[in-house]
Short mmCIF file of C-alpha atoms and ligand atoms in Angstrom, two decimals:
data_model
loop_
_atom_site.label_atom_id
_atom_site.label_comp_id
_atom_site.label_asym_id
_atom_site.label_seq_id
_atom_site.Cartn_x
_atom_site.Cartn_y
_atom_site.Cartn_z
CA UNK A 223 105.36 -86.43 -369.29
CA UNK A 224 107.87 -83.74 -367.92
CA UNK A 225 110.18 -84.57 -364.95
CA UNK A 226 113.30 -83.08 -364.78
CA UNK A 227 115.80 -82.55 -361.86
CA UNK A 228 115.05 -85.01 -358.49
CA UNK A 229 114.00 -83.97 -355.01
CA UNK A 230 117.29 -86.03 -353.77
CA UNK A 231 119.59 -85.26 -356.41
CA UNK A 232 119.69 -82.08 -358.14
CA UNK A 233 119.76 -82.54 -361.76
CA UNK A 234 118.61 -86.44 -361.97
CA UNK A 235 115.06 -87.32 -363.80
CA UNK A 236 113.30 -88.35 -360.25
CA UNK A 237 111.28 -92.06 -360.75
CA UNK A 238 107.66 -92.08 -360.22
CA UNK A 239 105.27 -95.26 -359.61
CA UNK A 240 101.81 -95.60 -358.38
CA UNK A 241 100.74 -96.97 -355.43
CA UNK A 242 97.98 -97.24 -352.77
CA UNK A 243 97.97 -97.98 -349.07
CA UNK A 244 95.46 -100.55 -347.55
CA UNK A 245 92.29 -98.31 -346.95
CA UNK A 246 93.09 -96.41 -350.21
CA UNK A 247 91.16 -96.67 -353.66
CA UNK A 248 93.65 -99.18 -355.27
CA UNK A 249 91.66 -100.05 -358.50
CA UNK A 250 91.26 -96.76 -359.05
CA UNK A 251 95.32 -96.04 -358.58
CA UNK A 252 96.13 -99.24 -360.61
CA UNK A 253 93.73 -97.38 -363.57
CA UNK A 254 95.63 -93.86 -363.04
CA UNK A 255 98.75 -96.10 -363.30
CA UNK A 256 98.09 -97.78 -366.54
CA UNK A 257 96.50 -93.97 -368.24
CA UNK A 258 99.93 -92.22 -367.49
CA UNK A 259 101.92 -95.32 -368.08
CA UNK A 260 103.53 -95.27 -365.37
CA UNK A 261 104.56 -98.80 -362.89
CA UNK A 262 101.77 -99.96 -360.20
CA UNK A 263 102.84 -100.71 -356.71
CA UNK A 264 99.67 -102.30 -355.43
CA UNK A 265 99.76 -101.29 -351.74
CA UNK A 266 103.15 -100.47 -349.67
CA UNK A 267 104.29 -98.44 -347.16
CA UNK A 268 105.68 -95.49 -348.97
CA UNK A 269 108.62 -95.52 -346.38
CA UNK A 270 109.40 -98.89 -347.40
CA UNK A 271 110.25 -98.34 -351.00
CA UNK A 272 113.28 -97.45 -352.63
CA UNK A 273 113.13 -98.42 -356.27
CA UNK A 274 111.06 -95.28 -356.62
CA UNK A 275 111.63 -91.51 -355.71
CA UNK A 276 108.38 -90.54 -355.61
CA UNK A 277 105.25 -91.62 -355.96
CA UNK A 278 101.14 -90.93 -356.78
CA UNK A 279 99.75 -92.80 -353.80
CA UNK A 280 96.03 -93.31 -352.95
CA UNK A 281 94.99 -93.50 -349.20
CA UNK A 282 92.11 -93.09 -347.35
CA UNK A 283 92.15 -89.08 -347.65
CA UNK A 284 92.58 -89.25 -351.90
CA UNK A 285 95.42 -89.35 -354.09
CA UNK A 286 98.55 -87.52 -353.13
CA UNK A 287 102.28 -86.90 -354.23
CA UNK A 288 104.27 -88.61 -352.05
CA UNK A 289 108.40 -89.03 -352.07
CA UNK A 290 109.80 -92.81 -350.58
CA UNK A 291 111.70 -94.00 -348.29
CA UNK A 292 112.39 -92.98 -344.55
CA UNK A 293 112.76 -89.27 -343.13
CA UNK A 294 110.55 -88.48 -346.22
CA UNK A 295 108.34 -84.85 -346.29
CA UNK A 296 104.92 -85.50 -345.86
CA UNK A 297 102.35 -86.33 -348.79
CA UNK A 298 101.66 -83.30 -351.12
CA UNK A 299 97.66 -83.24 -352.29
CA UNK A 300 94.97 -80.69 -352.75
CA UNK A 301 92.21 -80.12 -349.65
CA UNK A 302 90.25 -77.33 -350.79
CA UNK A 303 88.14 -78.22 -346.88
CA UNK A 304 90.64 -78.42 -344.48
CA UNK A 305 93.87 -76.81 -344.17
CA UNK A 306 95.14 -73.56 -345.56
CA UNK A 307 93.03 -73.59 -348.27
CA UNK A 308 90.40 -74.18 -345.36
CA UNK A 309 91.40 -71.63 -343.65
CA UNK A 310 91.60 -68.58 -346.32
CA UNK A 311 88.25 -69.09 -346.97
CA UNK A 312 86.84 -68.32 -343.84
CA UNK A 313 89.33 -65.47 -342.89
CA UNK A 314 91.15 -65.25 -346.16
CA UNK A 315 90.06 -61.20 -346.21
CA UNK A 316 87.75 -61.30 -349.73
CA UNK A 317 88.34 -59.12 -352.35
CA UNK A 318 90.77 -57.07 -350.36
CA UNK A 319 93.04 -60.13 -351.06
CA UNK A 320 96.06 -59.42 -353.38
CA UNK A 321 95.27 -61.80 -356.31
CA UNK A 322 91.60 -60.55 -355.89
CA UNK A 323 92.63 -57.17 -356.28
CA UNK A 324 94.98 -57.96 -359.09
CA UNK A 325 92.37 -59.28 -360.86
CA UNK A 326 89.99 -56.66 -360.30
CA UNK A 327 87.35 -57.91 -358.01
CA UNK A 328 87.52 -54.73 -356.29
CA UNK A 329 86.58 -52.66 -359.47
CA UNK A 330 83.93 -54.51 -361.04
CA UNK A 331 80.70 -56.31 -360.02
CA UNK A 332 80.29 -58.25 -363.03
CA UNK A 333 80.75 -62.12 -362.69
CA UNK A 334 83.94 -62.25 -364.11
CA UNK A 335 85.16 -65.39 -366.33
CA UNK A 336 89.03 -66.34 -365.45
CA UNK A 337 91.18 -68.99 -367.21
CA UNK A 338 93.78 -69.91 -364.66
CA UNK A 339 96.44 -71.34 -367.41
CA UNK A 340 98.41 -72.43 -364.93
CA UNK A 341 96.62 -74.44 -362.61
CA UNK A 342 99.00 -76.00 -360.25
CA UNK A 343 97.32 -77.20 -357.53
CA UNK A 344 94.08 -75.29 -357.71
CA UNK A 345 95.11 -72.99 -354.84
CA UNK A 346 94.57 -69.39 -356.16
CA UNK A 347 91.85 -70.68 -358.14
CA UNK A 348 89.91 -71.91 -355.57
CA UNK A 349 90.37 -68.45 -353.93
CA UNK A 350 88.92 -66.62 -356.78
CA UNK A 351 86.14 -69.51 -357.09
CA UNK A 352 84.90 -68.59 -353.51
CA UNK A 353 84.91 -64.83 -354.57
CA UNK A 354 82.20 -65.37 -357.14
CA UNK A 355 84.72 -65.71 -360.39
CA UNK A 356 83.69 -68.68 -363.40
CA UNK A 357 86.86 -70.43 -363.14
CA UNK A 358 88.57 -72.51 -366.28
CA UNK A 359 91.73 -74.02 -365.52
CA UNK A 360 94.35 -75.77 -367.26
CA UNK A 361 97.27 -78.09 -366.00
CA UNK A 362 99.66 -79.71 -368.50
CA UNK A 363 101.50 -82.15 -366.14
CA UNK A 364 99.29 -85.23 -366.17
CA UNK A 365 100.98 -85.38 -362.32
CA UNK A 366 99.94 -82.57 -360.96
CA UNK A 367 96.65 -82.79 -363.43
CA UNK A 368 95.82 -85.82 -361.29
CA UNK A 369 96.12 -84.79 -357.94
CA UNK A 370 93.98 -81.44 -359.24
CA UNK A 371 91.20 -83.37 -360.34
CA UNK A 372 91.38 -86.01 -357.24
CA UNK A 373 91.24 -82.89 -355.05
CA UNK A 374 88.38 -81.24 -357.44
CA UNK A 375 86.43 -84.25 -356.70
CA UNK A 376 86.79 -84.60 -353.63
CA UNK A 377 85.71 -80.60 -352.98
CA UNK A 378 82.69 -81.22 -355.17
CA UNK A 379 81.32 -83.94 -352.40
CA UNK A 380 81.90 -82.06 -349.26
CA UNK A 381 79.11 -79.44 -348.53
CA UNK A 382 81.54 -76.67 -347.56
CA UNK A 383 83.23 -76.17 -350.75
CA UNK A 384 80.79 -77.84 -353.29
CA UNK A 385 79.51 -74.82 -354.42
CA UNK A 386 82.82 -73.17 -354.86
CA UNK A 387 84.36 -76.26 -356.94
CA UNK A 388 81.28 -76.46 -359.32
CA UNK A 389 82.49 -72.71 -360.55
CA UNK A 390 85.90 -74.69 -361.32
CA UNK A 391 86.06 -76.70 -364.72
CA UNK A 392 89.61 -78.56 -365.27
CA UNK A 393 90.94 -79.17 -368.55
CA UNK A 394 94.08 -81.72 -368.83
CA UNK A 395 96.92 -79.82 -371.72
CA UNK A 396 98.71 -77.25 -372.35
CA UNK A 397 96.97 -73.83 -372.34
CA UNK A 398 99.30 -72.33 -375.22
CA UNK A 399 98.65 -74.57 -377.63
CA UNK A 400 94.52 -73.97 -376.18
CA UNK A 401 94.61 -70.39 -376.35
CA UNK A 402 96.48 -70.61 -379.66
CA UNK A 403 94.08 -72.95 -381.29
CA UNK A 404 91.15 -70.63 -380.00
CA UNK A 405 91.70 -67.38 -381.01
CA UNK A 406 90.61 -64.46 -380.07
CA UNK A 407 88.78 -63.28 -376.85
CA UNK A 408 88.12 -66.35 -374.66
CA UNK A 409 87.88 -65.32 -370.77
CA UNK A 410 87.69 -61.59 -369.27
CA UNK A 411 90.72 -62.31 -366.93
CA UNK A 412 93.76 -64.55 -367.46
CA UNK A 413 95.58 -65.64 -364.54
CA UNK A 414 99.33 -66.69 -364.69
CA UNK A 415 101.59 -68.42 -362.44
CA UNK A 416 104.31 -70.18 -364.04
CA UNK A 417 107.00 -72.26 -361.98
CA UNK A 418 110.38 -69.57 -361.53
CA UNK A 419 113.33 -70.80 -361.61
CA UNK A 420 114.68 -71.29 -357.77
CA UNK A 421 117.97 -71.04 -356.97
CA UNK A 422 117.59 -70.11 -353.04
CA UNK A 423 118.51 -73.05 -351.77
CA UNK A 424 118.91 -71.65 -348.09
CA UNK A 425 115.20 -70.47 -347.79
CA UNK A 426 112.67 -73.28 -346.07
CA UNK A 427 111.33 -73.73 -349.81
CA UNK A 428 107.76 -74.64 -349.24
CA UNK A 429 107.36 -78.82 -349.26
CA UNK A 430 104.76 -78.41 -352.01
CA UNK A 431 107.95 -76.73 -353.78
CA UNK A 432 110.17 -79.74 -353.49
CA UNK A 433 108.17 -82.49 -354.41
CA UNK A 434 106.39 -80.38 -357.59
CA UNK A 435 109.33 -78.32 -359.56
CA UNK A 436 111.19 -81.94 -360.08
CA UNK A 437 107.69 -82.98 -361.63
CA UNK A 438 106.95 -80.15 -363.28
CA UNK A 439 110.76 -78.30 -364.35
CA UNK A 440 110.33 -75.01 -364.70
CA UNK A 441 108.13 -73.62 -367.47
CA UNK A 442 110.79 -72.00 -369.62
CA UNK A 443 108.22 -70.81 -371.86
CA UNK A 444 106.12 -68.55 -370.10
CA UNK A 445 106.93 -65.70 -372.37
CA UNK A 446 104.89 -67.55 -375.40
CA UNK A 447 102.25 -67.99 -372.40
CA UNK A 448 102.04 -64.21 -371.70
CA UNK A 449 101.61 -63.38 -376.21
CA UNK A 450 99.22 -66.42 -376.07
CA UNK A 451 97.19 -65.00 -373.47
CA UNK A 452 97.84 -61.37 -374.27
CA UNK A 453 96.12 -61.68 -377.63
CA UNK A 454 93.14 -64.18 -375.98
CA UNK A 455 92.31 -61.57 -372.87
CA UNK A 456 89.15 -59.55 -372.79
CA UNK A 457 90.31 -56.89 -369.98
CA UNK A 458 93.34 -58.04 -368.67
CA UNK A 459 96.18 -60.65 -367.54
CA UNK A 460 97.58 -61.08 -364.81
CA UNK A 461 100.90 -62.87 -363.45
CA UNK A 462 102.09 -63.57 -360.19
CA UNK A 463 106.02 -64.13 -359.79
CA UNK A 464 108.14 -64.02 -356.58
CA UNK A 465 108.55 -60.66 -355.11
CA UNK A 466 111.92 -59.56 -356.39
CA UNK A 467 111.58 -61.69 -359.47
CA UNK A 468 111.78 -60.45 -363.01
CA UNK A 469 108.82 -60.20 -365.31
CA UNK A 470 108.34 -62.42 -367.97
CA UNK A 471 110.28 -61.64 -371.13
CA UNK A 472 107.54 -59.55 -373.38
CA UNK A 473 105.69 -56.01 -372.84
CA UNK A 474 106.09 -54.74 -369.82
CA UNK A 475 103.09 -54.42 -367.16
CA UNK A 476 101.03 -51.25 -366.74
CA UNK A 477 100.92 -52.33 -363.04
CA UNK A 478 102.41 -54.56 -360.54
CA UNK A 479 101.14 -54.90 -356.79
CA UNK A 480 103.57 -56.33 -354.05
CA UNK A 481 102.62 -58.36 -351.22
CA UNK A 482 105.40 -59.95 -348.47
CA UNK A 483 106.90 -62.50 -350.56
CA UNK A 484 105.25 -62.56 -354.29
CA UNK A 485 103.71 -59.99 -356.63
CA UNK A 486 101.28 -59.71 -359.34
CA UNK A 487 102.16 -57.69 -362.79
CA UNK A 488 99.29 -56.31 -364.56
CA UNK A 489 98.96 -56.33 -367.64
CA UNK A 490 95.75 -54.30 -368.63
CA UNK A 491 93.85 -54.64 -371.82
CA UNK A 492 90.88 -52.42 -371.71
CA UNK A 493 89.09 -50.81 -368.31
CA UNK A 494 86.44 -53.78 -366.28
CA UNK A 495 83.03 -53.08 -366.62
CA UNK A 496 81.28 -51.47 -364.10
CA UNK A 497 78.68 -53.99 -362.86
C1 SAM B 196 103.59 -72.49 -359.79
S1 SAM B 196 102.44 -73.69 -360.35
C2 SAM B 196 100.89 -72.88 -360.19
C3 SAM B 196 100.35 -72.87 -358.80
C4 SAM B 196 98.92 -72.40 -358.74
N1 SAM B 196 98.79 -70.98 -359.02
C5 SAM B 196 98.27 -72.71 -357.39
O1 SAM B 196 97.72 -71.77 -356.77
O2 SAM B 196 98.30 -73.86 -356.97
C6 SAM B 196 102.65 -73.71 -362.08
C7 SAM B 196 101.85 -74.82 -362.77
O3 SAM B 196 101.53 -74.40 -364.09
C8 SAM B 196 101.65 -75.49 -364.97
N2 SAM B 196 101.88 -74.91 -366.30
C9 SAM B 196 102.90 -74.10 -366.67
N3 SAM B 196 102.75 -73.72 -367.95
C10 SAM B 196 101.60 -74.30 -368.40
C11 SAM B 196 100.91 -74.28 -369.64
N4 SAM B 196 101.38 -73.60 -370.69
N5 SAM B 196 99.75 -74.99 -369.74
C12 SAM B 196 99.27 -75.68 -368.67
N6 SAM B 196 99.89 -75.74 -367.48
C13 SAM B 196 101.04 -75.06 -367.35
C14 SAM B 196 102.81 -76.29 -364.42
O4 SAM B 196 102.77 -77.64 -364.86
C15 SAM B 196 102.60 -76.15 -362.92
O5 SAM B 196 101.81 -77.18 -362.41
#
C-alpha cells in the first residue's frame, strides 16, 4: 500500500486505521479493515483519536477519508449526487467543457470508450460518464480504490446519477502493468491525470489535496503511463496537468488546451470518427 509524506508532518509515512461512527456500516468497515490489513477502530469520534493520522471512517453518508484529532479538515469522500460533482452536472456546460473537448466529444458522435487510468476519485470520470462516454477506470491505491467504489455504489442507488454510474466499471490495480499485459488497442480515448508534484505551499491547496497526495505520493512514473497508454490508444490520449506544469517526460503533445488553473495535452493518434 503506498503512503508516503503525512498531512501533519511533511516527509513522515502518515498512520491509517479504520473506523466507523455509531450510525455508520461498522461490519462492513471492520471487513474493509481486515482486506487492506489495516487496524479497526470500532466506532470513535474521529476528533478523539490520536494514535492515528488519518483514517477510512464509515458514517451514515458512506465511507470517507478522514484525518484525527481536533481542528481537523473535514471528511474527504466521493458524492457523485450532491455537491460539486452535483452541481456540474446540471450546469457543468456539456461538451463545451474542457476535458470534454480534450477528449473530443465535440468532434465525434460515436459513443466513445475511455479508460480513465487514473481514477482518483471518480470526478472527471463521472463528468465524461454523464456526457454519454463507456467509462473503465482504474485506481491503484486500495485507499482511494475504496472510497471510489463506496462512492460508485452509492451513485448506482440514487435515481439521479444511476444511470451515469452504470457507464462506470472500476477495476482495483495498477493500469501499467493492465495496459501492458493487454496489448494493443484497448479503449478509443485514454484519460490521464497523475498526482504532480506540489511544492506551492502558499496556495489554499484543495482539502481533497491534503488528505490524498500523503496516501497516494506522487506517481513518479507517469512517463511509463503515457508509452503504456500511447501504444494501447485507438485515437488518442489525453493528460491533464496543472496549468504551468511540465508535460510528462516522453513525445511531446500535438495539442494542449488551457483552462484557469489546469490544462490538458493532447496527444493524438489517428483523427475520431465522424459519428
Ligand atoms: C490526481 S488523482 C486523479 C484525480 C481524478 N482525475 C479525479 O477526477 O478524481 C491521481 C490518481 O491516480 C492514481 N494513479 C496514478 N498512477 C496510476 C496507475 N498507474 N494505475 C492506477 N492508478 C494510478 C493515484 O493513485 C491517484 O489516486
Amino acid at each position: 500500500m503506498t503512503l508516503s509524506g503525512s498531512p501533519t508532518m511533511p516527509g513522515a509515512v502518515p498512520s491509517l486505521a479504520v473506523a466507523s461512527s455509531a450510525l455508520g456500516d461498522r461490519a462492513g468497515a471492520a471487513a474493509l479493515a481486515e482486506r487492506l490489513a489495516l487496524p479497526f477502530l470500532g466506532v470513535v469520534k474521529p476528533r478523539q483519536v490520536s494514535e492515528f493520522d488519518l483514517l477510512l471512517f464509515a458514517d451514515d453518508h458512506g465511507l470517507a477519508l478522514q484525518a484525527t484529532g481536533k481542528g481537523a479538515p473535514g471528511p474527504v469522500r466521493v458524492d457523485f449526487a450532491g455537491g460539486k460533482a452535483g452541481y456540474r452536472r446540471e450546469h457543468g456546460g456539456g461538451t463545451g467543457q474542457l476535458v470534454a473537448r480534450a477528449v473530443g466529444l465535440q468532434k465525434t458522435r460515436a459513443r466513445l470508450h475511455v479508460l480513465d487510468a487514473t481514477a482518483g476519485l471518480g470526478q472527471d470520470a463521472f463528468v465524461l460518464a454523464g456526457l454519454g462516454c463507456q467509462m473503465t477506470l482504474f485506481e491503484r491505491s486500495p485507499i482511494i480504490h475504496a472510497l471510489l467504489a463506496d462512492g460508485l455504489a452509492r451513485g448506482l442507488l440514487n435515481p439521479t446519477t444511476s444511470d451515469i454510474v452504470a457507464r462506470m466499471t472500476l477495476h482495483e490495480g495498477s493500469s501499467i502493468d493492465w495496459l501492458m499485459a493487454a496489448g494493443g488497442e484497448v479503449a478509443d480515448v485514454i484519460y490521464l491525470d497523475p498526482m504532480f508534484p506540489h511544492r506551492d505551499k502558499s496556495a489554499a491547496v484543495k482539502k481533497e489535496m491534503q488528505l490524498f497526495r500523503p496516501v497516494v505520493g506522487d506517481d513518479d512514473d507517469a512517463p511509463a503511463l503515457l508509452a503504456a497508454a500511447l501504444a494501447a490508444a485507438t485515437y488518442r490520449v489525453v493528460v491533464k496537468r496543472p496549468r504551468k506544469a511540465p508535460s510528462i517526460e516522453g513525445p511531446e503533445p500535438a495539442t494542449r488546451l488551457e483552462g484557469k488553473s489546469s490544462r490538458y495535452d493532447i496527444y493524438s493518434i489517428k483523427a475520431l470518427p465522424q459519428g
